[in-house]
PDB file of C-alpha atoms in Angstrom:
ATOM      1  CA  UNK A 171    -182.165  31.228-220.797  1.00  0.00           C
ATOM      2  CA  UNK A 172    -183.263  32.675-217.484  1.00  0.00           C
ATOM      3  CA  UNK A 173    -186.938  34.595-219.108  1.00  0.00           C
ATOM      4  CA  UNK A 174    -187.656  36.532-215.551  1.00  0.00           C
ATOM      5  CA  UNK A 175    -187.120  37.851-212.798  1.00  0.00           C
ATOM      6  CA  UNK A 176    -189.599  35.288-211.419  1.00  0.00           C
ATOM      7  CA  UNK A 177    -187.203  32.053-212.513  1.00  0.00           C
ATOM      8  CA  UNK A 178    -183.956  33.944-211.414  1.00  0.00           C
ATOM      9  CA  UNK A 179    -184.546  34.914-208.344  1.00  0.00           C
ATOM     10  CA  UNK A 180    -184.732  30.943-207.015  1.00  0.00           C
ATOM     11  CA  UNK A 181    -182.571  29.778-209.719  1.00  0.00           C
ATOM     12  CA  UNK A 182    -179.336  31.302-208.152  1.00  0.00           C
ATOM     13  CA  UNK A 183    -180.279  29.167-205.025  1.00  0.00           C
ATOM     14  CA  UNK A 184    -180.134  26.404-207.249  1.00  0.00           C
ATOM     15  CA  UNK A 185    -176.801  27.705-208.755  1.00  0.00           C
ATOM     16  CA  UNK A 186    -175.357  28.157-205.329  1.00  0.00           C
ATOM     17  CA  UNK A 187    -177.331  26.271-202.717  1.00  0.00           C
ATOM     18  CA  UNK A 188    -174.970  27.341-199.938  1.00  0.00           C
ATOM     19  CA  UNK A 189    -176.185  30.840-200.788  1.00  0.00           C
ATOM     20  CA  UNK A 190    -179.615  29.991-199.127  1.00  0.00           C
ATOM     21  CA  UNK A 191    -178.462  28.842-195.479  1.00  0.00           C
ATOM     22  CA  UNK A 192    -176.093  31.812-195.272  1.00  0.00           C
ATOM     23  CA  UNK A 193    -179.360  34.645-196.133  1.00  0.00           C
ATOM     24  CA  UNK A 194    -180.978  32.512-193.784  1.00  0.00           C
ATOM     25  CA  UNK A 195    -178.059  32.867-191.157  1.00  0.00           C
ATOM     26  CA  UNK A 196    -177.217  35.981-192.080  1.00  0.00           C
ATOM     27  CA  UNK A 197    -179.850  37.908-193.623  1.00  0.00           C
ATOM     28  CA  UNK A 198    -182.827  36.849-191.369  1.00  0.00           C
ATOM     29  CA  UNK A 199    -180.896  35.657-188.509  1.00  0.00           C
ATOM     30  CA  UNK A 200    -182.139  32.081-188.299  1.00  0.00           C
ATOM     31  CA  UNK A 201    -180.512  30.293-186.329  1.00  0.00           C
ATOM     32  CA  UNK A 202    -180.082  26.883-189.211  1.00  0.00           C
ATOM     33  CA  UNK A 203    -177.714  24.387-189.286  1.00  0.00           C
ATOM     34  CA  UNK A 204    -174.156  24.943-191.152  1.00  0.00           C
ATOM     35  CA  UNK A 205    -175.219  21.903-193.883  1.00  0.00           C
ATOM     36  CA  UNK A 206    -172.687  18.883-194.813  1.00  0.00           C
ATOM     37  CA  UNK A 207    -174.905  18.776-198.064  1.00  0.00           C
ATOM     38  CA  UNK A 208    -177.392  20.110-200.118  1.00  0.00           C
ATOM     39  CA  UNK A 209    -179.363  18.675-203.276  1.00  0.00           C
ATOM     40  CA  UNK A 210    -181.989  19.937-205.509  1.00  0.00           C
ATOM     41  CA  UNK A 211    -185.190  17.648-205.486  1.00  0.00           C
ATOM     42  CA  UNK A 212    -188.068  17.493-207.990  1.00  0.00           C
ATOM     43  CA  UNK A 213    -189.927  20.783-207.815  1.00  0.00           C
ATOM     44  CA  UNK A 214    -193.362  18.943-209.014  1.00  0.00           C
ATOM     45  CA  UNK A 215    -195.789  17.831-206.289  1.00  0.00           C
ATOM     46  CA  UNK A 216    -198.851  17.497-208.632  1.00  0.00           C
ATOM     47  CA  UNK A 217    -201.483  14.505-207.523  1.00  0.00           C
ATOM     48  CA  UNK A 218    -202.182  12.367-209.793  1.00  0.00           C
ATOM     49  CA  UNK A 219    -205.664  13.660-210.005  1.00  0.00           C
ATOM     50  CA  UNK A 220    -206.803  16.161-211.193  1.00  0.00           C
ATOM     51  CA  UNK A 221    -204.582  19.702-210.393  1.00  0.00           C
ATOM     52  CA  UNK A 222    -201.144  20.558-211.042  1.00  0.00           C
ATOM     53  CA  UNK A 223    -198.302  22.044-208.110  1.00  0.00           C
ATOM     54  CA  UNK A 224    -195.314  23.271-208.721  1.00  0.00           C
ATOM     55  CA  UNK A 225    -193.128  25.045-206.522  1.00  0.00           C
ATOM     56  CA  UNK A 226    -190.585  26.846-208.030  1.00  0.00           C
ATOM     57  CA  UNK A 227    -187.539  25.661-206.226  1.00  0.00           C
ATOM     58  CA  UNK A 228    -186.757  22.695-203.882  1.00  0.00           C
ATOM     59  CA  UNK A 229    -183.111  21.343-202.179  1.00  0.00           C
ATOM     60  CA  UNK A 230    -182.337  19.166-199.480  1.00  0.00           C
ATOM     61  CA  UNK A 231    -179.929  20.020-196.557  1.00  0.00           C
ATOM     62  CA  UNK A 232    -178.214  17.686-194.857  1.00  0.00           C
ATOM     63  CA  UNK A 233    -177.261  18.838-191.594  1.00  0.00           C
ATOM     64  CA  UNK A 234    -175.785  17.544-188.174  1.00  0.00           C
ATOM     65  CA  UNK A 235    -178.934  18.724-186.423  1.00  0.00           C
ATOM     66  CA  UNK A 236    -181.448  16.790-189.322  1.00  0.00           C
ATOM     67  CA  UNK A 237    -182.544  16.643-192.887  1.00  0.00           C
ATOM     68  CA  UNK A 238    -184.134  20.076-193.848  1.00  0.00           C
ATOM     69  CA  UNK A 239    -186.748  20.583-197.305  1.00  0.00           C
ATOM     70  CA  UNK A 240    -186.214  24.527-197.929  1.00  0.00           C
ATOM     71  CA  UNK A 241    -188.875  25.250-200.099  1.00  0.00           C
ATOM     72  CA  UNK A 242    -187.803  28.799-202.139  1.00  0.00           C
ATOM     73  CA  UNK A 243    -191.373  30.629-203.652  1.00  0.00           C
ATOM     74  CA  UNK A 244    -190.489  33.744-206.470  1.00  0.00           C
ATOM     75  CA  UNK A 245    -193.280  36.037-205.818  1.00  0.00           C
ATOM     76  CA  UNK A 246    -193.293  39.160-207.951  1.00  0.00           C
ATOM     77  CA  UNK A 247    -196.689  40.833-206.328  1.00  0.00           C
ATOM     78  CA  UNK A 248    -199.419  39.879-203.944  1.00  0.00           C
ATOM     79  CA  UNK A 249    -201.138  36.737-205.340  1.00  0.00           C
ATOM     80  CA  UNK A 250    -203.696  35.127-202.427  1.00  0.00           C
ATOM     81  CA  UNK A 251    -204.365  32.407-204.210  1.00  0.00           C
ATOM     82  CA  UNK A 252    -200.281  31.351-204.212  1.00  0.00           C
ATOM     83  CA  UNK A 253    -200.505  32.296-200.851  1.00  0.00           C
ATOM     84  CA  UNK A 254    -202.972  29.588-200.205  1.00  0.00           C
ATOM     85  CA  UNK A 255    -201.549  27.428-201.802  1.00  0.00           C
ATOM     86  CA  UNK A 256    -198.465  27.055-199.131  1.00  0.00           C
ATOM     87  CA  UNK A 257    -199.816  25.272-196.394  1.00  0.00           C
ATOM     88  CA  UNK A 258    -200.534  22.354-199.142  1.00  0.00           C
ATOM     89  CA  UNK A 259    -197.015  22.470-200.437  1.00  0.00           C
ATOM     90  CA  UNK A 260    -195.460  21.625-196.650  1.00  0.00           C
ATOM     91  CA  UNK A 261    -197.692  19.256-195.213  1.00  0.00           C
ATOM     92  CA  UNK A 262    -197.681  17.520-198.909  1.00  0.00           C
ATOM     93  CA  UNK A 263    -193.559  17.257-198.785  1.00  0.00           C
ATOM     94  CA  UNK A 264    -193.382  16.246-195.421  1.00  0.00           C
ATOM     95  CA  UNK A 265    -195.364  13.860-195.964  1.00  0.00           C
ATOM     96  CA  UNK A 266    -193.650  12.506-198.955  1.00  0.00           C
ATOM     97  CA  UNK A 267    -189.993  12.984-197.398  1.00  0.00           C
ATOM     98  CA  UNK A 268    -190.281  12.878-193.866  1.00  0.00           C
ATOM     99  CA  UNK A 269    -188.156  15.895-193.058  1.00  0.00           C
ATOM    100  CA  UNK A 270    -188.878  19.212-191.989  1.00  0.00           C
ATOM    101  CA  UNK A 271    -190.119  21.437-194.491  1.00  0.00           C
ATOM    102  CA  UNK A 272    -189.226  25.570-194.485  1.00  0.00           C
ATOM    103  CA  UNK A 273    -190.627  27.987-196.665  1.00  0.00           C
ATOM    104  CA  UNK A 274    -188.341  31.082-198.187  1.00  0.00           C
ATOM    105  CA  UNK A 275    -189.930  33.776-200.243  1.00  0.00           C
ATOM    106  CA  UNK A 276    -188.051  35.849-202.119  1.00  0.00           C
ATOM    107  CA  UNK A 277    -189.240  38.727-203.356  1.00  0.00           C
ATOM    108  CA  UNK A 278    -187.866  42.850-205.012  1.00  0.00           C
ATOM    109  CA  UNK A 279    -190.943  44.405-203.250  1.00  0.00           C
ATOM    110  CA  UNK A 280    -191.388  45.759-200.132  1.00  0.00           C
ATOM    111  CA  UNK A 281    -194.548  45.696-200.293  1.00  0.00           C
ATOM    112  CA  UNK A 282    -195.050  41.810-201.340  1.00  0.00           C
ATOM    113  CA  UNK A 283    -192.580  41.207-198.758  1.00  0.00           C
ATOM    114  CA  UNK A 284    -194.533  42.444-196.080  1.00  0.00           C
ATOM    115  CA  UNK A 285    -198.049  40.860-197.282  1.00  0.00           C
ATOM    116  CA  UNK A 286    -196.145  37.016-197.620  1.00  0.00           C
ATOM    117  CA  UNK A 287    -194.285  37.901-194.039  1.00  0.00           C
ATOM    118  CA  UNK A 288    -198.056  37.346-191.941  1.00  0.00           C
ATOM    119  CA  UNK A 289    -198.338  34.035-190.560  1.00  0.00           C
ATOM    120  CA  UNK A 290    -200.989  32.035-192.427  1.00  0.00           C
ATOM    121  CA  UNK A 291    -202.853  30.108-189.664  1.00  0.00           C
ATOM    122  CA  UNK A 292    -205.580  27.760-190.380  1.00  0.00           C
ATOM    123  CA  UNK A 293    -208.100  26.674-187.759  1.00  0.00           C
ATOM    124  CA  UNK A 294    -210.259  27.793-184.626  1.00  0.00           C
ATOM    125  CA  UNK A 295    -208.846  31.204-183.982  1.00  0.00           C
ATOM    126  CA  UNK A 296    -206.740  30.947-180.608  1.00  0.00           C
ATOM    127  CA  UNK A 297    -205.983  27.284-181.018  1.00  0.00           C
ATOM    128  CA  UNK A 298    -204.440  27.032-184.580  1.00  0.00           C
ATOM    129  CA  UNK A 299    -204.363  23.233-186.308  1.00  0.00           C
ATOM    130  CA  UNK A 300    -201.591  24.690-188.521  1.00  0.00           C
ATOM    131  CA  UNK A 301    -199.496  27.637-188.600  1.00  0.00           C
ATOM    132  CA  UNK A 302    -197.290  28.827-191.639  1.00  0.00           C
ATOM    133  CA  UNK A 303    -194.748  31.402-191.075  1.00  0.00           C
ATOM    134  CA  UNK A 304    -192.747  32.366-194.182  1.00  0.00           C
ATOM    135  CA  UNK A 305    -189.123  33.073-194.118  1.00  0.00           C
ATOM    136  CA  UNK A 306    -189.238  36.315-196.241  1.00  0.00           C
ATOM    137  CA  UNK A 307    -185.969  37.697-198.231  1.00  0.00           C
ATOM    138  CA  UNK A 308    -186.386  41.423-199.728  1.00  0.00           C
ATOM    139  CA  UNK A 309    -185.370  44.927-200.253  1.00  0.00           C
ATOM    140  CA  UNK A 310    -185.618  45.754-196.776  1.00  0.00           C
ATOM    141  CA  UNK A 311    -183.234  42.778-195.620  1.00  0.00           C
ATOM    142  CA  UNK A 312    -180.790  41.333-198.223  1.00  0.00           C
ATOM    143  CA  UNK A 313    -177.402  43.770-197.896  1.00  0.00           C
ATOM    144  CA  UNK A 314    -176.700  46.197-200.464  1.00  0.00           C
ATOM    145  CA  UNK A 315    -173.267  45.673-201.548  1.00  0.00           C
ATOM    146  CA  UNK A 316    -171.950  48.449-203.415  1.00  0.00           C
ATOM    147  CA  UNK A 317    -168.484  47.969-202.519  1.00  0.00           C
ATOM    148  CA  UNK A 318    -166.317  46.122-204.640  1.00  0.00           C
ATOM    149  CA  UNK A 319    -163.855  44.437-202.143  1.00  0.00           C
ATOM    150  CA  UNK A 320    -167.191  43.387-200.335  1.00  0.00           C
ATOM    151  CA  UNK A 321    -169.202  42.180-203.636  1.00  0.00           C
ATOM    152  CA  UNK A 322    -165.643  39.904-204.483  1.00  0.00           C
ATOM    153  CA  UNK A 323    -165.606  38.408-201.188  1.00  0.00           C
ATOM    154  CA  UNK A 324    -168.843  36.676-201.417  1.00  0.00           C
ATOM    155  CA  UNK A 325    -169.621  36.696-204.874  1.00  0.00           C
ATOM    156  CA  UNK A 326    -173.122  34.851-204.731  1.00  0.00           C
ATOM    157  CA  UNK A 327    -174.493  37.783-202.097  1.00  0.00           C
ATOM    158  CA  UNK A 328    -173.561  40.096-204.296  1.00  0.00           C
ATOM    159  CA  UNK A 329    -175.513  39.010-207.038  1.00  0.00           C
ATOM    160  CA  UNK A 330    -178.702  38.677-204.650  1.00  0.00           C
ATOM    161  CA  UNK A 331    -178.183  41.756-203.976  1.00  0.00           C
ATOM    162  CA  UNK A 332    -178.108  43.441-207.301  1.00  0.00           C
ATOM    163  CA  UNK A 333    -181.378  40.968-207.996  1.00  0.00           C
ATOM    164  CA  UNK A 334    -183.472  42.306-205.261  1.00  0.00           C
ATOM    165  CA  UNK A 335    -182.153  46.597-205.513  1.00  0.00           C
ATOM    166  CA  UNK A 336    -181.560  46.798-208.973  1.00  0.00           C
ATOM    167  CA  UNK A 337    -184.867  48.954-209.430  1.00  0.00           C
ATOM    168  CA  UNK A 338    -183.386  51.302-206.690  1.00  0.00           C
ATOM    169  CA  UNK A 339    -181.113  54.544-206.472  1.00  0.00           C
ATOM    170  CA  UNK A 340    -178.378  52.336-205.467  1.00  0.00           C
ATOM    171  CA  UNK A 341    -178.816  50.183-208.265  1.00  0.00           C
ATOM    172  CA  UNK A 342    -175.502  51.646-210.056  1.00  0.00           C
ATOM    173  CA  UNK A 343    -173.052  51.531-207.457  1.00  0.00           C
ATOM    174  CA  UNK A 344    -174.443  47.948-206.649  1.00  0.00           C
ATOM    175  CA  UNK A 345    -174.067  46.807-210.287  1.00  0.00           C
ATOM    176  CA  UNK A 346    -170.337  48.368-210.895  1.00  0.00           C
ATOM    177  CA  UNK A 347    -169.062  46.625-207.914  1.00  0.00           C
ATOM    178  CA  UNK A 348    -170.569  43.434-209.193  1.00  0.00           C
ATOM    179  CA  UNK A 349    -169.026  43.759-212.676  1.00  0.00           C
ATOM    180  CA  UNK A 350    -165.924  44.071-211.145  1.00  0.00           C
ATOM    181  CA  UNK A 351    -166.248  41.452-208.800  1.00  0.00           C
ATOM    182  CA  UNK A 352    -167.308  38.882-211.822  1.00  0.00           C
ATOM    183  CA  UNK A 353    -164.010  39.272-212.901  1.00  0.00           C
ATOM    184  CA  UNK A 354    -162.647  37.181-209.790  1.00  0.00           C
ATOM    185  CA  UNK A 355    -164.753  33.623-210.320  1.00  0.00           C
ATOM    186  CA  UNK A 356    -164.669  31.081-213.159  1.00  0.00           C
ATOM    187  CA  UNK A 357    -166.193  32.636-216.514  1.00  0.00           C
ATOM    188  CA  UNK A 358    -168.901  29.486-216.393  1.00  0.00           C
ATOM    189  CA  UNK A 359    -170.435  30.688-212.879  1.00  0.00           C
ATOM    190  CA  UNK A 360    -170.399  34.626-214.283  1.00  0.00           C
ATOM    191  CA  UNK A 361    -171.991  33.515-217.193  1.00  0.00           C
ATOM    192  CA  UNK A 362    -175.240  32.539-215.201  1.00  0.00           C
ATOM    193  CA  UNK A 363    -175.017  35.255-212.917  1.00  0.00           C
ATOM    194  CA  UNK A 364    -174.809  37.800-215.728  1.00  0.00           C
ATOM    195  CA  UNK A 365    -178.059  36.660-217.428  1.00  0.00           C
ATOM    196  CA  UNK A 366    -179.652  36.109-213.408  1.00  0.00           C
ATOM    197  CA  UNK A 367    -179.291  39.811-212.942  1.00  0.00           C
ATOM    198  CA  UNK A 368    -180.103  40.871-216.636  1.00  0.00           C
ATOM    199  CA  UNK A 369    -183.517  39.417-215.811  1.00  0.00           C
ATOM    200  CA  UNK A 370    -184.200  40.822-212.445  1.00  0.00           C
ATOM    201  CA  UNK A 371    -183.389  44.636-214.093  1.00  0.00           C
ATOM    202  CA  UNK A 372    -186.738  45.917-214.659  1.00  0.00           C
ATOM    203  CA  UNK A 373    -185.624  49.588-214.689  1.00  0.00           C
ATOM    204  CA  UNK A 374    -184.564  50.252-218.220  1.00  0.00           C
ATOM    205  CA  UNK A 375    -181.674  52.402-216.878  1.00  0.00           C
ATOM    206  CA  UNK A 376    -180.406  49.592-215.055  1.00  0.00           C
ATOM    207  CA  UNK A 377    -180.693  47.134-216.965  1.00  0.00           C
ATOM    208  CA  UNK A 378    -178.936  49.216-219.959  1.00  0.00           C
ATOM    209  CA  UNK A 379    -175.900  50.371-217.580  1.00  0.00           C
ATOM    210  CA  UNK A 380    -175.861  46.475-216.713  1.00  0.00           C
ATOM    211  CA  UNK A 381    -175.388  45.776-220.344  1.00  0.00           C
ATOM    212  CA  UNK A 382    -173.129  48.667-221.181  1.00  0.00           C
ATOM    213  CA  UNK A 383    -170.920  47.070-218.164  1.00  0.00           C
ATOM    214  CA  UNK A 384    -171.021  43.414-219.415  1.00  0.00           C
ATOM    215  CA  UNK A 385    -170.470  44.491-222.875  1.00  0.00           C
ATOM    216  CA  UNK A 386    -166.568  45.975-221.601  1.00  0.00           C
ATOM    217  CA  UNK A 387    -165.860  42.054-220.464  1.00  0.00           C
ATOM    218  CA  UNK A 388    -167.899  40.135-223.465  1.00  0.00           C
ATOM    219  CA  UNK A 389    -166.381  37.001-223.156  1.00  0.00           C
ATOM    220  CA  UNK A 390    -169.549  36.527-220.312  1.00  0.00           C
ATOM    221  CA  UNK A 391    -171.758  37.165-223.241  1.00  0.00           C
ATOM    222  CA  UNK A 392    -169.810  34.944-225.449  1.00  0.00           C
ATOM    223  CA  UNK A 393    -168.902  32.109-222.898  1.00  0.00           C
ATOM    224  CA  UNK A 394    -170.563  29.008-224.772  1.00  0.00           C
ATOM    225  CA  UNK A 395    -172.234  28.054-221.297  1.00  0.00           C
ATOM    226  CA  UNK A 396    -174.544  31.687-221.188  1.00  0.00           C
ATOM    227  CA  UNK A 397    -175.480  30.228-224.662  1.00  0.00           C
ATOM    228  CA  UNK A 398    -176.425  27.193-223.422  1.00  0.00           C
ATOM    229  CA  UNK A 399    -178.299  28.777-220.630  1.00  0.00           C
ATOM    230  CA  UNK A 400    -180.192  30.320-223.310  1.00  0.00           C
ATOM    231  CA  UNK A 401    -181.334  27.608-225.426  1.00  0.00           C
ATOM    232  CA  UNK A 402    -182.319  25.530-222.280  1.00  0.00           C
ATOM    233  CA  UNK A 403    -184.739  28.324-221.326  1.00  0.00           C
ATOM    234  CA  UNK A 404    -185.856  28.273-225.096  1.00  0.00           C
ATOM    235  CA  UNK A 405    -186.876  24.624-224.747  1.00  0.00           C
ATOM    236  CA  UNK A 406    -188.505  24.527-221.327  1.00  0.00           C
ATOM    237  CA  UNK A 407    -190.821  27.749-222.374  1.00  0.00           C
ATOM    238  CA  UNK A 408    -191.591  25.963-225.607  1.00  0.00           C
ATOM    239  CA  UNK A 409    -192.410  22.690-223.872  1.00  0.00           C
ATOM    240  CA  UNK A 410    -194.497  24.415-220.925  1.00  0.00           C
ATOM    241  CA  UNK A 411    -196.185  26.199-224.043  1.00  0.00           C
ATOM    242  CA  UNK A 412    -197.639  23.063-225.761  1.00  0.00           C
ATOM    243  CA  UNK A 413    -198.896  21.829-222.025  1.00  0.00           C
ATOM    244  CA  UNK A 414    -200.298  24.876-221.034  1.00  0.00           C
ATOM    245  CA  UNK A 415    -202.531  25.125-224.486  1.00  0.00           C
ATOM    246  CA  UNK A 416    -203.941  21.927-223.911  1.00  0.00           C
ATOM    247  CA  UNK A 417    -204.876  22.946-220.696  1.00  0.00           C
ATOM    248  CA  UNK A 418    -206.465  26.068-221.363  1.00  0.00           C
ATOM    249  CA  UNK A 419    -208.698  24.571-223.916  1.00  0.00           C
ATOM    250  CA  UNK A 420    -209.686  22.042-221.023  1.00  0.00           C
ATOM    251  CA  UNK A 421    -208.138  18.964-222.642  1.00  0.00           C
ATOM    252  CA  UNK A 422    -206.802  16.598-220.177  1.00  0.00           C
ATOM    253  CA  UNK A 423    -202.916  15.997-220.132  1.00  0.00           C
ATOM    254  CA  UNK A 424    -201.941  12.522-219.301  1.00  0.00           C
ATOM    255  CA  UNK A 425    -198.732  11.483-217.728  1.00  0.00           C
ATOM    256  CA  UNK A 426    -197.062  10.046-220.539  1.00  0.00           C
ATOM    257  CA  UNK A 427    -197.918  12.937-222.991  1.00  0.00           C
ATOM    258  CA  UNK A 428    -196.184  15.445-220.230  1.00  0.00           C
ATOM    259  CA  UNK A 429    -193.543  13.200-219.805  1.00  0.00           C
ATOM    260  CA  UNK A 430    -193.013  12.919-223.558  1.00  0.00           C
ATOM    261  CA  UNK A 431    -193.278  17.043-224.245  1.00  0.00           C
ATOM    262  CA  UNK A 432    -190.869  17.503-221.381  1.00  0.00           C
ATOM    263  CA  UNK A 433    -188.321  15.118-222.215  1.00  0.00           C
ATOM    264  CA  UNK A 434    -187.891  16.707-225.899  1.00  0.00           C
ATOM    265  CA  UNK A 435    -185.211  19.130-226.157  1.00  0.00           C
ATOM    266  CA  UNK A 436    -186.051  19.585-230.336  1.00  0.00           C
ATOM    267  CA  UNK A 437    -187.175  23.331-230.510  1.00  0.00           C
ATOM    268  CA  UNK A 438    -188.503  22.045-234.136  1.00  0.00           C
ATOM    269  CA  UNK A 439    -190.480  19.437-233.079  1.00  0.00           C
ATOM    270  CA  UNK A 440    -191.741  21.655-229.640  1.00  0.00           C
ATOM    271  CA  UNK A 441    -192.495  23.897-231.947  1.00  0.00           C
ATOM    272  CA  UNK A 442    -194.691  21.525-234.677  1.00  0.00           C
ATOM    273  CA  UNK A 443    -197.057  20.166-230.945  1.00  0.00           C
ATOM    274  CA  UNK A 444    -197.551  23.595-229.842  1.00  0.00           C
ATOM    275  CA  UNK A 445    -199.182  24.040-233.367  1.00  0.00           C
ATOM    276  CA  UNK A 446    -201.324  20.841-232.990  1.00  0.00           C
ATOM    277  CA  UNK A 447    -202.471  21.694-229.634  1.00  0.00           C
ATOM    278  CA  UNK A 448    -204.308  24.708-230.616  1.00  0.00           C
ATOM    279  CA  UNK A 449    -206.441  22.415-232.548  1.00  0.00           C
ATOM    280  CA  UNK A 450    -206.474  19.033-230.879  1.00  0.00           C
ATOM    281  CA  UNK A 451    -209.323  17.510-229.345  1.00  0.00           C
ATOM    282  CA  UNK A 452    -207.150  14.576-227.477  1.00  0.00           C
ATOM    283  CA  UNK A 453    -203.716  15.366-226.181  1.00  0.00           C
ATOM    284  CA  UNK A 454    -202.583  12.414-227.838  1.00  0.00           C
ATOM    285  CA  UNK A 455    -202.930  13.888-231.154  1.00  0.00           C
ATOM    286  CA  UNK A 456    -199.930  15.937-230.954  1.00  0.00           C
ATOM    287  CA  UNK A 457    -197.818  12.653-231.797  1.00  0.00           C
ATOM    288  CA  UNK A 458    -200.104  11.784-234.455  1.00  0.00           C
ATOM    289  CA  UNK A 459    -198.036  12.407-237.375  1.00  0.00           C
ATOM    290  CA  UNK A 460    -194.800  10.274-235.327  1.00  0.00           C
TER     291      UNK A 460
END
C-alpha cells in the first residue's frame, strides 16, 4: 500500500521511470539525454558505522551521452536537516558508482519548492569546494492537465499532475480527466496510479470526489494487484516499525538482524518482533523464541 503522499510522489518514478527524464525535459527544460535504459538501484547508502541514509528513490539511466544516478527526494515541508543531508548523498553515490549523480525534488508546495530550489554551496564564499543545485518539480511547474484528450495521451503526466494540484481549485477538473483517462491503460498500471493519487489527496474534498470517481469503475479497487500493493505497504511499515523501536530506545541494530526483519514478509511474525522490541535489551532478542 502506498501510506503517503511522501512514498507516492517518487514511487510513480519508480512505476514509470521514463516519466522522470521527460519532467526533466519537459517540465524544467533540462536539456538530458533521451535514455536507452533505466533501472532502479538500492535506495540505502547507510555506512556501516554508525548512521543510517536512505534516499527515497534511486534509478540508473543509460544514455548515449553517459550513465546518469537521478536521485528523486519526497519533501513534504522545509526540513534543513534533509537539506543537509544532500551534498552527502551525491558525493557518497558517485563515489560508489562512478556516474554522475542529479538530484530531483519533488514536492506539492510552493513554498518547499522554493526553499529546496537555492543552491546549497559549501566552502569559502566566492570560491565554492562544492555546489548542489536541486532540480525542483512543483505546483508552480508540473502542467495541470485538466483535459481529458491531454491526460489520455500521456497517462503518467497526468497522474503527476493530479499528485502535485490535487489540494488546488483545479483539483476537480484535473481528477475527472484522469478518471477518464485510466480507462485507456492496462487495469494493473491504473491500479497503482489510483492508490498514488489517493495518497497525495490531502484535501478531504478531493480526495472524496477521487473516491466517488473510482468507485463508478471498481474493478481498480478490486484489481488483485491494488491489493497486493496494499499488503506490500502493510509489511514494509510493519518491518520499518520493529527497526525503528530498537532504535529509538538506543539499541544497536546489526546487519543481520535488519536483514532478517526486512526479508520477512509474515505480518504475524512482524507483528510478534515489534512486540519484543519494546522490551528488548539486545536486538537479537527478537528471534529468541525461533
Amino acid at each position: 500500500m502506498v501510506g503517503s503522499s511522501h512514498e507516492a510522489l517518487h514511487r510513480i518514478f519508480q512505476k514509470d521511470p521514463t516519466l522522470l527524464t521527460k519532467a526533466l525535459q519537459r517540465v524544467l527544460h533540462v536539456p538530458f539525454p533521451e535514455p536507452r535504459e533505466i533501472v532502479a538501484l538500492n535506495v540505502d547508502l547507510t555506512e556501516i558505522e554508525p548512521v543510517e541514509r536512505r534516499v527515497d528513490t534511486l534509478l540508473r539511466a543509460e544514455t548515449d551521452e553517459g550513465t546518469y544516478l537521478l536521485v528523486v527526494e519526497s519533501q513534504g515541508k522545509v526540513d534543513e536537516r534533509k537539506r543537509d543531508s544532500w551534498p552527502y548523498y551525491l558525493s557518497y553515490l558517485y563515489e560508489k558508482y562512478r556516474c554522475e549523480p542529479v538530484l530531483i525534488v519533488i514536492t506539492q508546495s510552493s513554498h518547499t519548492a522554493k526553499w529546496a530550489s537555492r543552491p546549497i554551496r559549501l566552502g569559502f564564499p566566492g570560491w565554492e569546494s562544492l555546489t548542489v543545485r536541486p532540480l525542483v518539480l512543483g505546483p508552480d511547474n508540473v502542467p495541470v492537465i485538466a483535459d481529458e484528450k491531454q491526460a489520455a495521451l500521456d497517462v503518467p503526466l497526468a497522474v503527476l499532475s493530479a499528485m502535485t494540484h490535487g489540494r488546488g481549485p483545479q483539483a476537480p477538473a484535473i481528477l475527472e480527466s484522469l478518471a477518464a483517462a485510466l480507462r485507456t491503460i492496462d487495469p494493473d498500471s491504473a491500479a497503482v496510479f489510483v492508490q498514488f493519487v489517493d495518497s497525495c489527496l490531502a484535501d478531504p474534498q478531493a480526495k472524496q470526489m477521487w473516491r466517488d470517481l473510482m468507485t463508478a469503475i471498481q474493478y481498480f479497487w478490486r484489481h488483485p494487484l491494488a491489493e497486493q500493493v496494499r499488503e506490500e505497504g502493510r509489511v514494509q511499515d510493519r518491518q520499518e516499525m520493529t527497526l525503528r523501536i530498537l532504535e529509538w530506545r538506543g539499541i544497536p541494530v546489526p546487519d543481520s538482524v535488519r536483514e532478517r526483519v526486512m526479508a520477512c514478509t509474515d505480518l504475524d511474525q512482524l507483528e510478534v518482533w515489534a512486540q519484543r522490541a519494546v522490551h528488548a535489551t539486545d536486538a537479537a532478542e527478537l528471534f529468541d523464541a525461533e
